Tab-separated table of C-alpha atoms in Angstrom:
chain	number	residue	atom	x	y	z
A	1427	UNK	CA	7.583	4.695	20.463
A	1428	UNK	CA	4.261	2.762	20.205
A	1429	UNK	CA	2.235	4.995	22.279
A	1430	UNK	CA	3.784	8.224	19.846
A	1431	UNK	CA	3.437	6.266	16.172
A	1432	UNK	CA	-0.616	5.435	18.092
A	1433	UNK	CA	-0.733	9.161	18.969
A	1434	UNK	CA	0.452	10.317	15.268
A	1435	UNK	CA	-2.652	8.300	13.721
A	1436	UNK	CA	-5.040	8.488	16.331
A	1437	UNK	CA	-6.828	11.948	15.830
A	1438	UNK	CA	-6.086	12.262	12.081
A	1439	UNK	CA	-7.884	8.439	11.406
A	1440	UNK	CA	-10.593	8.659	13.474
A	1441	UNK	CA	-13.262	10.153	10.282
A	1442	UNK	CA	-12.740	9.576	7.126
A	1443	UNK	CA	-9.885	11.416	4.485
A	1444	UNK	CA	-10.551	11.758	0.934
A	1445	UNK	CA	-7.324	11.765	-0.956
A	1446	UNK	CA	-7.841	12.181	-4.865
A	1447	UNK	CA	-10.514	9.768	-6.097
A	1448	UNK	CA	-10.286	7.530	-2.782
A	1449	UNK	CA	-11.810	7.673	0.677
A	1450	UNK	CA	-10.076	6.360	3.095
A	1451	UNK	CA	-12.267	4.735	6.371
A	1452	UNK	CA	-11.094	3.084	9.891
A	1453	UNK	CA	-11.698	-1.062	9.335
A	1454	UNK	CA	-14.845	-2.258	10.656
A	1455	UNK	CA	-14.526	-5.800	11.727
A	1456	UNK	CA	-17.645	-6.963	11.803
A	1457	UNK	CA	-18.782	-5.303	8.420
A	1458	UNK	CA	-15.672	-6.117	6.438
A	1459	UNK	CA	-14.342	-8.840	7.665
A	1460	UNK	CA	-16.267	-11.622	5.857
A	1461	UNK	CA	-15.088	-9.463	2.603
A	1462	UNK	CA	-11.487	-9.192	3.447
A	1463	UNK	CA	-11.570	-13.046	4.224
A	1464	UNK	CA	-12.337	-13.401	0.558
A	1465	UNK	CA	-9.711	-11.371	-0.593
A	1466	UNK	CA	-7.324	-13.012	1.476
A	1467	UNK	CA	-8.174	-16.570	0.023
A	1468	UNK	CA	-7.401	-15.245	-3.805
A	1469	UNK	CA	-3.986	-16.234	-5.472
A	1470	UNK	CA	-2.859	-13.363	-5.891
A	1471	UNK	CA	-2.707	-12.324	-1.924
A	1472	UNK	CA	-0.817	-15.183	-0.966
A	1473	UNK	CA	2.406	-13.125	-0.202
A	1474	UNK	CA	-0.142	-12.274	3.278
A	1475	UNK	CA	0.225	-15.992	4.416
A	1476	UNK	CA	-3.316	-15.342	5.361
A	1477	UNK	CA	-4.831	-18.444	2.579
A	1478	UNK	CA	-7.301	-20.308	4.524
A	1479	UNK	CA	-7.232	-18.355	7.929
A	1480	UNK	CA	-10.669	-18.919	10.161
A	1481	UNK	CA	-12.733	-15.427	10.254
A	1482	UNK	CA	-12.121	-15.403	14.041
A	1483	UNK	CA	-8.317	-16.086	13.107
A	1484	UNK	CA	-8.119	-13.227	10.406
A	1485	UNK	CA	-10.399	-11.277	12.868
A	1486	UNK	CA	-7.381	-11.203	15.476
A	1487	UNK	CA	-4.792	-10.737	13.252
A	1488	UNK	CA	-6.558	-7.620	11.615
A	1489	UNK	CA	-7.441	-6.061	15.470
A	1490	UNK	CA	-6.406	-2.312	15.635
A	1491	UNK	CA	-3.476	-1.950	18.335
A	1492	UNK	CA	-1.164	1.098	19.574
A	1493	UNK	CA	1.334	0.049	17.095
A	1494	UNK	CA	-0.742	-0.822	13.683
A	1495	UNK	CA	-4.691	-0.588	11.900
A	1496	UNK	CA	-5.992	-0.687	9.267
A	1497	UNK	CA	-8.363	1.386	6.813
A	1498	UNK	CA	-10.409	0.568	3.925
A	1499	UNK	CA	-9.988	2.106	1.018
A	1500	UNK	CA	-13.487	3.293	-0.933
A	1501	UNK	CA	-13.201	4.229	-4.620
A	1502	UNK	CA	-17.036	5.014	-6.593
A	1503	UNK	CA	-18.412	4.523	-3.304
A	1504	UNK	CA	-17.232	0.548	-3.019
A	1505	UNK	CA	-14.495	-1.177	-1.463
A	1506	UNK	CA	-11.465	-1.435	-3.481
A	1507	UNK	CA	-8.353	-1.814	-1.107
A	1508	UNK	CA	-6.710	-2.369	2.618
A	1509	UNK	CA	-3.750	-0.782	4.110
A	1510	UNK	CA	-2.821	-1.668	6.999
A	1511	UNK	CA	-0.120	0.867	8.830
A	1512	UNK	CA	1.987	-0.148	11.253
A	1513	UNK	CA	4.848	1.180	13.506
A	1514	UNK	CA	8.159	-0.680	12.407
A	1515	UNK	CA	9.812	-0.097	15.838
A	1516	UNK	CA	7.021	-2.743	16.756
A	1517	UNK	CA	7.429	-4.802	13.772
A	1518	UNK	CA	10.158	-7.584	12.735
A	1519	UNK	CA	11.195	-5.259	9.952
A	1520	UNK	CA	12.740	-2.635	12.851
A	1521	UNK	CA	15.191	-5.647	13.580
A	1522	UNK	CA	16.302	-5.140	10.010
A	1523	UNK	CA	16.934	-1.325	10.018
A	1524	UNK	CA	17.494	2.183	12.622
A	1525	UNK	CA	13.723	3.032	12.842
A	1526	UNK	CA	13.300	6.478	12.993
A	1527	UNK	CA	11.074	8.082	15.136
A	1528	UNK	CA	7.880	9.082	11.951
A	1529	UNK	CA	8.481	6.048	10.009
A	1530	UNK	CA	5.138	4.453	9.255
A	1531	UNK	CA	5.114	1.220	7.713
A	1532	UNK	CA	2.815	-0.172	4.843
A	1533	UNK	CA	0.872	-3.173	3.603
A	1534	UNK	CA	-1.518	-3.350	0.852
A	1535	UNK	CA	-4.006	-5.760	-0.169
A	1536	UNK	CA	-6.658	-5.185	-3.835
A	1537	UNK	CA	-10.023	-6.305	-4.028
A	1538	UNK	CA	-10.708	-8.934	-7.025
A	1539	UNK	CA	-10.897	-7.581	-9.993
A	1540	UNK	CA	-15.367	-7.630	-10.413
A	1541	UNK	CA	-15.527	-6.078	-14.236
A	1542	UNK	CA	-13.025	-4.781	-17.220
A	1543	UNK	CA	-9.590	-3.531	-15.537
A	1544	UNK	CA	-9.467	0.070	-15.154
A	1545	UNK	CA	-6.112	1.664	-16.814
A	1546	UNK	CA	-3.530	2.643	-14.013
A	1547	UNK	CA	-5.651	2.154	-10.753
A	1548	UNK	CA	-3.243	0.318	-8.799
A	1549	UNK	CA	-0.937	3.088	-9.287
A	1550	UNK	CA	-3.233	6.137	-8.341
A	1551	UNK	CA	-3.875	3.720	-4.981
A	1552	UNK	CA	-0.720	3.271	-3.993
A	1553	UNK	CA	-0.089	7.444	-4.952
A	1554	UNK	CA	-2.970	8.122	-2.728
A	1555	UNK	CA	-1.192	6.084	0.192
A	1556	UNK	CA	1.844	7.544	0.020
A	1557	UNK	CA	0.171	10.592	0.228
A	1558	UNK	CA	-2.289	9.786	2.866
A	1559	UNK	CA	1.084	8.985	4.902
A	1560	UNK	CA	3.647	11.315	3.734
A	1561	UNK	CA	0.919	14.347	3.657
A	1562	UNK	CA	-1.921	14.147	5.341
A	1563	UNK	CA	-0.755	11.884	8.370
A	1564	UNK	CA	3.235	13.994	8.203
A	1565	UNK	CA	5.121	10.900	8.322
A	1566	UNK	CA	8.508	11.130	7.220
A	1567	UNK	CA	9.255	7.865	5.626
A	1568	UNK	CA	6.669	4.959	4.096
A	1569	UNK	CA	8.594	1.699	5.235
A	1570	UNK	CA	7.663	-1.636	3.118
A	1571	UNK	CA	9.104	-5.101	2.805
A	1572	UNK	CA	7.447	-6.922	-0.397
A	1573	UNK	CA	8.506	-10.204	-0.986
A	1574	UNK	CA	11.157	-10.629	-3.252
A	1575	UNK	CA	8.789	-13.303	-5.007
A	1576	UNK	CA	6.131	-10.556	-6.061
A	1577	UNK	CA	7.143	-9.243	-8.867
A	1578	UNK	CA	4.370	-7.310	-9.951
A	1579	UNK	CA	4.380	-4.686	-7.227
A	1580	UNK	CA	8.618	-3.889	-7.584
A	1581	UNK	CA	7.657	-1.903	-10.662
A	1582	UNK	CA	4.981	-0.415	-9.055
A	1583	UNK	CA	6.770	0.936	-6.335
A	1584	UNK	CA	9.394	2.191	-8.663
A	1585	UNK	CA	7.445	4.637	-9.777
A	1586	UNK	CA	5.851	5.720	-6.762
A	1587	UNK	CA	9.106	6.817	-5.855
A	1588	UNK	CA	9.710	3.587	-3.472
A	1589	UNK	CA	13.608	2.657	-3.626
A	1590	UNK	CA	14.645	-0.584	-1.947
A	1591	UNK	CA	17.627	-0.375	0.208
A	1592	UNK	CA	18.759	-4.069	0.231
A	1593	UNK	CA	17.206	-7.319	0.485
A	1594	UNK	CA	16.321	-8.758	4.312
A	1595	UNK	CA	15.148	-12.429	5.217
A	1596	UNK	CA	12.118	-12.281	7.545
A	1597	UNK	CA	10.704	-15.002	9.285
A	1598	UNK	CA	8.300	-15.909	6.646
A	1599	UNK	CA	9.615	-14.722	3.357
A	1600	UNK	CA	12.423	-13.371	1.667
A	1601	UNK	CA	12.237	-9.520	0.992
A	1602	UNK	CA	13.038	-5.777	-0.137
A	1603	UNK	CA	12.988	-3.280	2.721
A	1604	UNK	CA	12.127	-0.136	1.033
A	1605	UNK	CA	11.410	3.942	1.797
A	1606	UNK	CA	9.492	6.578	0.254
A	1607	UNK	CA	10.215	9.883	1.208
A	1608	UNK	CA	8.669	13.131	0.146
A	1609	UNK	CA	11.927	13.547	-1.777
A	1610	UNK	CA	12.180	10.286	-3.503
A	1611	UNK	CA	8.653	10.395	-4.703
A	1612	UNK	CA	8.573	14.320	-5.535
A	1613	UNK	CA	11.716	12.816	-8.036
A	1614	UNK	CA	10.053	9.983	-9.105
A	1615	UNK	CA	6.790	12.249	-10.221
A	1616	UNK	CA	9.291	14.651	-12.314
A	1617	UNK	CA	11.019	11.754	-14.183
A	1618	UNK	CA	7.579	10.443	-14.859
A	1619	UNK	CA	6.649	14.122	-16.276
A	1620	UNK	CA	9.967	13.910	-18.637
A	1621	UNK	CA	8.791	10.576	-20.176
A	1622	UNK	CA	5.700	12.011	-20.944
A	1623	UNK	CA	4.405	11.666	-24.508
A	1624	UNK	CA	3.587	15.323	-26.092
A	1625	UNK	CA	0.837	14.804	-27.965
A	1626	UNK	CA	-2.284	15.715	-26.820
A	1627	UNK	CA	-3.906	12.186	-26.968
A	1628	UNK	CA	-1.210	10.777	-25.310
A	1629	UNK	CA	-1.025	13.106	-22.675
A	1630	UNK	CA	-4.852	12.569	-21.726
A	1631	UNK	CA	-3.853	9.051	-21.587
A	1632	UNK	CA	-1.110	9.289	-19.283
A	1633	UNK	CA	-3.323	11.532	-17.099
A	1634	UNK	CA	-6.112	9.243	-16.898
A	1635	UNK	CA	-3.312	6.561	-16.332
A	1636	UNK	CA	-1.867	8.981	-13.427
A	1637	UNK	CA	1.614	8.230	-14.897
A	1638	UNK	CA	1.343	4.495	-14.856
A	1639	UNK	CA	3.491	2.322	-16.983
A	1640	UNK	CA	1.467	0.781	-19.709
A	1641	UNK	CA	1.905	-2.717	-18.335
A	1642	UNK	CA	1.567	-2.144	-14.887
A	1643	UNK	CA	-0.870	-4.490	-12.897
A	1644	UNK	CA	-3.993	-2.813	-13.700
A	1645	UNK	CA	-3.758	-3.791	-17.595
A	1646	UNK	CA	-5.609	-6.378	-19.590
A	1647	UNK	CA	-2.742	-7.961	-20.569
A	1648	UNK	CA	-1.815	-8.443	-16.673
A	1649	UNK	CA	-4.863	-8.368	-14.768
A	1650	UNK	CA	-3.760	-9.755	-11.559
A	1651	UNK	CA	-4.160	-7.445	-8.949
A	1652	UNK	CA	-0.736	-6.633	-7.178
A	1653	UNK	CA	-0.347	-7.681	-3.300
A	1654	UNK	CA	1.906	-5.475	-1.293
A	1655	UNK	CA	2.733	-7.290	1.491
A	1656	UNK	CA	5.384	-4.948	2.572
């Protein structure tokens, strides 16, 4: 299944994909590794385990292979996230679940916050993934497993359309194994709709906000940047 998930990616990866506001580009090692290190060493990634790693450590453990890679995600023409995608057939989460055959798994990692949170970014990033896999890359299923210790990103996934389908114990953490499908996250955007406020203030607020909820990771009042180490 390796050589298929590698085959699924391969051609559609290799240049860049815009998707809304965000451009999506392969990892380059050598240009973004020093970066990611930095990232990796904040609080708020710990659920990565990756705290400390040596950049030739972090360097191997971020390699492209058939069965996962990883892109950078560009938003204003900087660096804002990582996803790595993976093939869960490969991965300790297949012991955990019937992998089927376009299942794409997901992990996420935010820069530092630099300046003044922006309103509902995290949630138009982690929109854009799930379209990036679900759309433009015709996977069937987004697979995660977020440790049941990060709270900030279960809400977040909620309303992505993410539904967890029961709680697994990995080797290095306790977590959710969760799936978006087209489905679940067409449903998720039309409950969002029926919540929306009807004014016409409101409403441009909301848009702007791309349906985020008012407290979501992104805000002032919470302006830790969620980890999805799924």
């Amino acid at each position: 299944m390796a050589r298929h998930w590698s085959r699924h990616c391969a051609a559609s990866l290799s240049t860049p994909i815009v998707v809304n506001e965000f451009v999506f580009k392969p990892l380059n090692l050598p240009q973004h590794l020093a970066m990611l290190q930095s990232w990796f060493n904040q609080d708020y990634a710990r659920f990565w385990g990756m705290q400390g790693m040596s950049l030739d450590a972090l360097a191997q453990a971020l390699a492209p292979s058939e069965h996962k890679l990883a892109l950078i995600g560009e938003w204003q023409a900087k660096p804002l996230f990582m996803v790595e995608l993976y093939d869960p057939a490969q991965d300790e989460v297949g012991e955990h679940y019937v992998v089927e055959r376009l299942d794409c798994g997901m992990h996420l990692i935010l820069a530092p916050l630099e300046s003044k949170p922006v309103h509902g970014l995290s949630g138009q990033v982690m929109q854009a993934i799930a379209e990036l896999i679900l759309e433009k890359l015709a996977f069937k299923r987004m697979v995660v497993e977020p440790d049941q210790q990060n709270h900030k990103i279960h809400r977040l996934n909620s309303q992505i359309g993410i539904r967890y389908q029961k709680a697994i114990q990995l080797r290095s953490k306790a977590a959710f194994l969760g799936f978006c499908s087209a489905q679940s996250r067409q449903l998720a955007q039309k409950t969002s709709a029926l919540l929306m406020p009807r004014t016409a203030t409101q409403a441009t607020q909301v848009t702007h906000a791309t349906h985020a909820n008012p407290c979501n990771p992104c805000n002032p009042c919470n302006p830790c940047n969620p980890c999805n180490r799924s």
